[in-house]
XYZ file of C-alpha atoms in Angstrom:
429
model
C -76.351 -15.512 135.772
C -74.331 -18.102 137.727
C -74.032 -20.237 134.590
C -72.924 -17.201 132.618
C -70.268 -16.168 135.148
C -68.830 -19.676 135.364
C -68.668 -19.985 131.581
C -67.216 -16.489 131.244
C -64.382 -17.162 133.677
C -63.694 -20.519 132.011
C -63.600 -18.875 128.586
C -61.220 -16.199 129.855
C -58.830 -18.784 131.333
C -58.915 -20.921 128.186
C -58.180 -17.870 126.036
C -55.215 -16.974 128.238
C -53.775 -20.413 127.551
C -54.385 -20.035 123.823
C -57.130 -22.693 123.671
C -59.295 -20.457 121.517
C -61.672 -22.990 119.968
C -62.751 -24.307 123.351
C -62.899 -20.793 124.774
C -65.334 -19.771 122.056
C -67.340 -22.992 122.327
C -67.916 -22.412 126.050
C -69.265 -18.908 125.411
C -71.472 -20.023 122.535
C -72.884 -22.813 124.680
C -73.539 -20.309 127.456
C -75.405 -18.023 125.039
C -77.622 -20.862 123.829
C -78.419 -21.879 127.411
C -79.277 -18.305 128.426
C -81.632 -17.936 125.450
C -83.299 -21.295 126.025
C -83.827 -20.685 129.731
C -85.533 -17.360 128.949
C -87.650 -18.861 126.174
C -88.665 -21.783 128.388
C -90.072 -19.347 130.958
C -91.760 -16.913 128.579
C -92.509 -18.907 125.398
C -91.530 -15.700 123.615
C -89.062 -16.185 120.750
C -88.179 -12.502 120.705
C -88.066 -11.785 124.411
C -85.608 -8.891 124.595
C -83.378 -10.316 127.309
C -83.294 -13.639 125.480
C -82.250 -11.960 122.225
C -79.528 -9.936 123.909
C -78.241 -13.021 125.719
C -78.052 -15.112 122.563
C -76.500 -12.585 120.236
C -74.255 -10.518 122.512
C -72.807 -13.456 124.433
C -72.895 -15.708 121.371
C -71.164 -13.084 119.259
C -68.463 -12.803 121.876
C -68.050 -16.566 121.753
C -67.644 -16.455 117.976
C -64.968 -13.772 118.382
C -63.179 -15.944 120.956
C -62.588 -18.609 118.292
C -59.816 -16.400 116.815
C -60.060 -17.748 113.268
C -58.416 -14.695 111.672
C -54.817 -13.515 111.848
C -56.205 -10.024 112.538
C -57.451 -11.155 115.948
C -55.254 -10.851 119.021
C -55.626 -11.645 122.730
C -57.938 -9.185 124.444
C -56.817 -7.049 127.327
C -58.202 -7.717 130.805
C -60.149 -4.449 130.624
C -61.824 -5.611 127.416
C -62.953 -8.813 129.126
C -64.270 -6.781 132.074
C -66.200 -4.356 129.846
C -67.756 -7.091 127.721
C -68.934 -8.819 130.895
C -70.320 -5.598 132.383
C -72.255 -4.968 129.172
C -74.263 -8.133 129.818
C -74.320 -8.173 133.630
C -75.723 -4.644 133.926
C -78.516 -5.426 131.465
C -79.405 -8.762 133.093
C -79.316 -7.526 136.687
C -81.508 -4.435 136.097
C -83.996 -6.512 134.103
C -84.075 -9.138 136.871
C -84.463 -6.607 139.701
C -87.435 -5.000 137.954
C -88.919 -8.425 137.258
C -88.701 -9.411 140.925
C -90.284 -6.131 142.055
C -92.967 -5.538 139.408
C -93.478 -8.931 137.753
C -92.491 -10.550 134.502
C -95.385 -9.560 132.259
C -95.136 -12.792 130.264
C -97.750 -15.000 131.933
C -100.052 -15.060 128.909
C -97.726 -14.858 125.909
C -98.827 -18.240 124.589
C -102.572 -17.503 124.877
C -102.738 -13.891 123.776
C -104.811 -13.234 120.643
C -103.051 -10.227 119.235
C -103.846 -6.588 118.652
C -106.854 -5.384 116.679
C -107.781 -1.844 115.726
C -108.552 0.486 112.863
C -106.285 -0.504 109.925
C -106.972 2.562 107.745
C -104.329 4.871 109.314
C -101.729 2.115 109.048
C -102.551 1.669 105.353
C -101.994 5.406 104.886
C -98.625 5.063 106.637
C -97.584 2.227 104.314
C -98.386 4.266 101.227
C -97.138 7.614 102.501
C -93.817 6.407 103.865
C -93.101 4.396 100.708
C -93.817 7.339 98.416
C -91.704 9.741 100.481
C -88.833 7.261 100.648
C -89.003 6.537 96.906
C -88.987 10.258 96.075
C -85.952 10.775 98.327
C -84.165 7.880 96.611
C -84.986 9.286 93.175
C -83.701 12.699 94.263
C -80.414 11.200 95.429
C -80.035 9.253 92.190
C -80.625 12.367 90.078
C -78.255 14.596 92.071
C -75.481 12.011 92.400
C -75.938 10.748 88.859
C -75.988 7.004 89.470
C -77.745 4.085 91.133
C -75.320 1.870 93.134
C -76.848 -1.418 91.926
C -76.103 -0.477 88.322
C -72.467 0.441 88.995
C -69.888 -2.301 88.474
C -66.245 -2.527 89.507
C -66.462 0.094 92.276
C -66.592 -1.709 95.685
C -67.563 1.394 97.682
C -70.052 3.070 95.331
C -72.858 2.251 97.787
C -71.205 4.146 100.651
C -70.890 7.288 98.538
C -74.580 7.226 97.613
C -75.563 9.609 100.360
C -76.997 13.126 100.414
C -76.863 14.828 103.797
C -80.285 14.807 105.424
C -82.031 13.202 102.457
C -80.590 9.718 102.888
C -82.271 9.342 106.276
C -85.611 9.696 104.485
C -84.541 7.252 101.774
C -83.708 4.470 104.220
C -86.891 5.016 106.260
C -88.393 2.538 103.770
C -87.167 -0.240 106.082
C -90.145 0.476 108.367
C -92.707 -0.214 105.630
C -92.718 -4.051 105.706
C -93.443 -3.953 109.442
C -96.277 -1.509 108.870
C -97.668 -3.842 106.211
C -97.614 -6.720 108.692
C -99.523 -4.550 111.149
C -102.042 -3.539 108.485
C -102.919 -7.079 107.419
C -103.070 -8.252 111.025
C -105.438 -5.458 111.992
C -107.596 -5.799 108.871
C -107.950 -9.577 109.338
C -109.619 -10.182 105.972
C -111.670 -6.973 106.055
C -109.369 -5.104 103.662
C -110.468 -4.541 100.069
C -108.567 -6.338 97.335
C -107.388 -2.979 95.985
C -105.943 -1.952 99.355
C -104.319 -5.359 99.818
C -102.641 -5.232 96.400
C -101.546 -1.631 96.985
C -99.993 -2.516 100.342
C -98.111 -5.446 98.800
C -96.833 -3.302 95.917
C -95.688 -0.618 98.347
C -93.876 -3.226 100.401
C -92.079 -4.583 97.344
C -91.015 -1.045 96.424
C -89.747 -0.456 99.964
C -87.639 -3.629 99.715
C -86.409 -2.697 96.245
C -84.908 0.578 97.477
C -82.190 -1.005 99.704
C -81.466 -3.460 96.889
C -80.910 -0.571 94.460
C -78.777 1.113 97.132
C -76.835 -2.188 97.419
C -77.379 -2.050 101.168
C -77.356 -5.578 102.542
C -77.837 -4.256 106.037
C -80.930 -2.159 105.235
C -82.559 -5.048 103.396
C -81.880 -7.517 106.212
C -82.952 -4.937 108.797
C -86.287 -4.432 107.006
C -86.932 -8.177 106.881
C -85.946 -8.662 110.521
C -88.227 -5.820 111.661
C -91.167 -7.290 109.740
C -90.469 -10.743 111.148
C -90.231 -9.499 114.728
C -93.437 -7.504 114.302
C -95.226 -10.589 112.995
C -93.959 -12.781 115.851
C -94.967 -10.216 118.478
C -98.535 -10.216 117.126
C -99.012 -13.985 117.188
C -100.332 -16.100 120.021
C -98.307 -19.007 118.612
C -95.354 -19.011 116.241
C -93.548 -21.967 114.745
C -89.733 -21.539 114.887
C -89.524 -23.572 111.671
C -90.897 -20.539 109.847
C -87.541 -18.878 110.452
C -86.037 -21.235 107.887
C -88.221 -19.581 105.253
C -86.786 -16.248 106.337
C -83.233 -17.438 105.696
C -84.252 -18.829 102.302
C -85.443 -15.330 101.379
C -82.508 -13.396 102.807
C -79.517 -15.453 101.662
C -80.014 -15.176 97.857
C -80.548 -11.421 98.068
C -77.527 -11.078 100.355
C -75.357 -12.906 97.838
C -76.683 -10.851 94.923
C -75.921 -7.604 96.755
C -72.439 -8.851 97.624
C -71.754 -9.428 93.930
C -73.296 -6.037 93.089
C -70.808 -4.415 95.470
C -67.964 -5.892 93.399
C -66.764 -7.821 96.447
C -65.316 -11.013 95.003
C -63.904 -13.877 97.048
C -60.261 -12.861 96.550
C -61.014 -9.291 97.687
C -62.812 -10.445 100.846
C -60.276 -13.123 101.748
C -57.528 -10.543 101.420
C -59.276 -8.287 103.921
C -60.318 -10.940 106.429
C -56.919 -12.724 106.619
C -58.340 -16.028 107.795
C -55.920 -18.525 109.317
C -57.446 -21.237 107.154
C -57.279 -19.669 103.703
C -59.568 -22.241 102.102
C -62.468 -21.500 104.428
C -65.676 -20.944 102.360
C -66.540 -17.284 101.923
C -70.146 -17.837 103.096
C -68.653 -18.732 106.498
C -65.795 -16.245 106.483
C -67.869 -13.165 105.747
C -70.508 -13.485 108.507
C -67.803 -14.640 110.906
C -65.733 -11.518 110.417
C -68.761 -9.210 110.475
C -69.441 -10.556 113.973
C -66.014 -11.324 115.410
C -64.041 -8.302 114.266
C -66.387 -5.904 116.064
C -65.262 -7.235 119.438
C -61.641 -6.958 118.339
C -62.293 -3.357 117.290
C -63.600 -2.762 120.808
C -60.391 -4.234 122.183
C -58.433 -1.955 119.841
C -60.309 1.002 121.330
C -59.574 -0.101 124.892
C -55.872 -0.490 124.171
C -55.491 2.693 122.082
C -57.735 5.312 123.696
C -55.856 7.801 125.855
C -58.620 10.315 126.693
C -62.357 9.774 127.081
C -64.745 12.093 125.237
C -66.992 12.646 128.284
C -70.250 12.145 126.394
C -69.405 14.103 123.251
C -68.952 11.001 121.085
C -72.244 9.453 122.073
C -74.135 12.674 121.365
C -73.320 12.522 117.663
C -77.028 12.175 116.679
C -77.736 15.490 118.410
C -74.932 17.259 116.564
C -76.076 15.701 113.270
C -79.847 16.261 113.526
C -79.439 19.854 114.710
C -76.814 20.642 112.071
C -74.324 21.761 114.726
C -71.679 19.450 113.263
C -71.408 21.728 110.228
C -70.748 24.821 112.351
C -68.592 23.164 115.002
C -66.663 20.296 113.350
C -64.747 19.696 116.559
C -67.924 18.194 118.034
C -67.497 15.116 115.829
C -63.747 15.126 115.378
C -62.970 11.865 117.149
C -60.709 9.185 115.629
C -62.062 5.674 115.193
C -59.845 2.879 116.498
C -60.177 -0.293 114.403
C -57.911 -3.209 113.529
C -58.189 -2.607 109.801
C -59.569 0.401 107.926
C -61.876 -1.733 105.743
C -63.516 -3.347 108.802
C -65.281 -0.506 110.574
C -68.282 -2.156 112.229
C -68.407 -1.739 116.021
C -70.292 -3.071 119.007
C -73.216 -1.305 120.644
C -70.983 -0.331 123.589
C -68.088 1.158 121.608
C -69.107 4.786 122.141
C -70.126 4.153 125.757
C -66.531 3.169 126.505
C -65.229 5.994 124.315
C -67.196 8.463 126.460
C -66.731 7.205 130.030
C -64.757 3.957 130.028
C -66.044 0.913 131.884
C -68.430 3.100 133.909
C -70.062 4.246 130.665
C -70.450 0.648 129.518
C -72.096 -0.379 132.808
C -74.473 2.605 132.990
C -75.491 2.248 129.349
C -76.063 -1.472 129.860
C -78.299 -0.817 132.876
C -80.280 1.762 130.905
C -80.819 -0.720 128.080
C -82.021 -3.315 130.586
C -84.511 -0.817 132.028
C -85.937 0.115 128.610
C -86.079 -3.529 127.529
C -88.037 -4.456 130.647
C -90.584 -1.687 130.054
C -91.136 -2.798 126.468
C -91.517 -6.453 127.434
C -94.080 -5.875 130.194
C -96.013 -3.221 128.260
C -96.181 -5.139 124.976
C -99.516 -6.809 125.740
C -101.066 -3.578 126.984
C -100.264 -1.505 123.903
C -103.248 -0.026 122.105
C -101.231 1.923 119.573
C -99.867 -0.450 116.905
C -96.683 1.594 116.607
C -95.721 0.100 119.955
C -95.131 -3.176 118.164
C -92.936 -1.433 115.622
C -90.966 0.082 118.503
C -90.605 -3.342 120.147
C -89.410 -4.835 116.854
C -86.784 -2.099 116.508
C -85.480 -2.671 120.014
C -85.381 -6.400 119.355
C -83.382 -5.855 116.163
C -80.916 -3.543 117.919
C -80.324 -6.064 120.699
C -80.044 -8.913 118.211
C -77.436 -6.946 116.272
C -75.765 -5.551 119.394
C -72.426 -6.826 118.073
C -72.762 -4.831 114.847
C -72.716 -1.084 115.498
C -73.236 1.716 118.020
C -76.998 1.819 117.551
C -77.936 4.522 120.028
C -75.229 6.963 119.003
C -76.226 6.446 115.375
C -78.297 9.194 113.771
C -80.270 6.800 111.598
C -81.500 4.907 114.660
C -82.882 8.072 116.212
C -84.421 9.089 112.897
C -86.287 5.759 112.845
C -87.433 6.334 116.420
C -88.601 9.859 115.567
C -90.511 8.574 112.529
C -92.077 5.863 114.694
C -93.141 8.513 117.193
C -94.700 10.644 114.435
C -96.591 7.621 113.110
C -97.819 6.832 116.637
C -99.153 10.370 117.040
C -100.840 10.177 113.623
C -102.567 6.930 114.577
C -103.667 8.350 117.934
C -105.142 11.460 116.298
C -106.900 9.352 113.645
C -108.453 7.127 116.298
C -109.490 10.128 118.403
C -111.261 11.707 115.438
C -112.974 8.435 114.594
């Protein structure tokens, strides 16, 4: 924490003097050090505090580079809130660690979870079929499949039926379930079940491709990867290179399928160096602009929503938003209308200002600690799916307001239902 605070103050001062490249480099270096120090202690590649440190602080460092003309100097309140978002998480996690222990003494020697794989196989098949039927229903009603549409950049965002689309995108949980199934079966599965599980997984990955959803595809792969890592006693970081080899070609194909050419993207991103390669520009802006959108919120917001904004999932899942539109009638403050991704703490500030950011950060630290220390005690395999989801949300903390997003809570509800199903199946057995 001392290293972080020193680097944060240095980055702030450098940014005030307009030395943006060095300001960002200091923060990125701090993020790498925080991750390494956590990994060195735990030998856990996906330790939740390590992931949050690397990606939240590192993302902030990337934003500090100010490579786009859209980016401006942040207000002092923005700097304070971004710091509180990390400090609250780290301090709560550390306090609980000092009181109750770290729970990571045997990460490197643990042999993984074993159990009855049959219910998990049923989950793989059932969730894939339900998701595929929902996708087919959307395609029939809306009259098109986004992947097959050309020349319409936003066709994918319009492919959405209220209520049904949540079921469609639940396919992202299937690859993780498949990882759990093969781990639990450990060679005991029949060839027919193995082939069926693989086919179902391929179908589940095909759905986000047909929806032209880069995020859903990447999210599914990340969840499966995190689940696999959490189940291993040893994991070679070099394997992550294989993951990138798989993701990057599909990401590029989906970008083309969205009709987002280089000229279109460069026009939106407004990079200072116009000849910067698009494969650098695009991920840069999808990370950096979110922090600038947060700064836009801080500078533009006049009245806090007092919790109403963050409760959007409740209004959506209960259907109250259709009867009381004022419950969700809150403007979004962003630098540019085409760039609407936000940080995890956007709605926390929208609701209660810096206090909301700090409280939400502390709550995240508490939940993360519980998941870390309980991971090795879990006897329901859905616990590993839950851990993988939390890891993905913290890794992508710079991307969107995860916990005031209805889809996130739908995934958590589905995970809970699957956990109950497994528990009942085991009890009957």
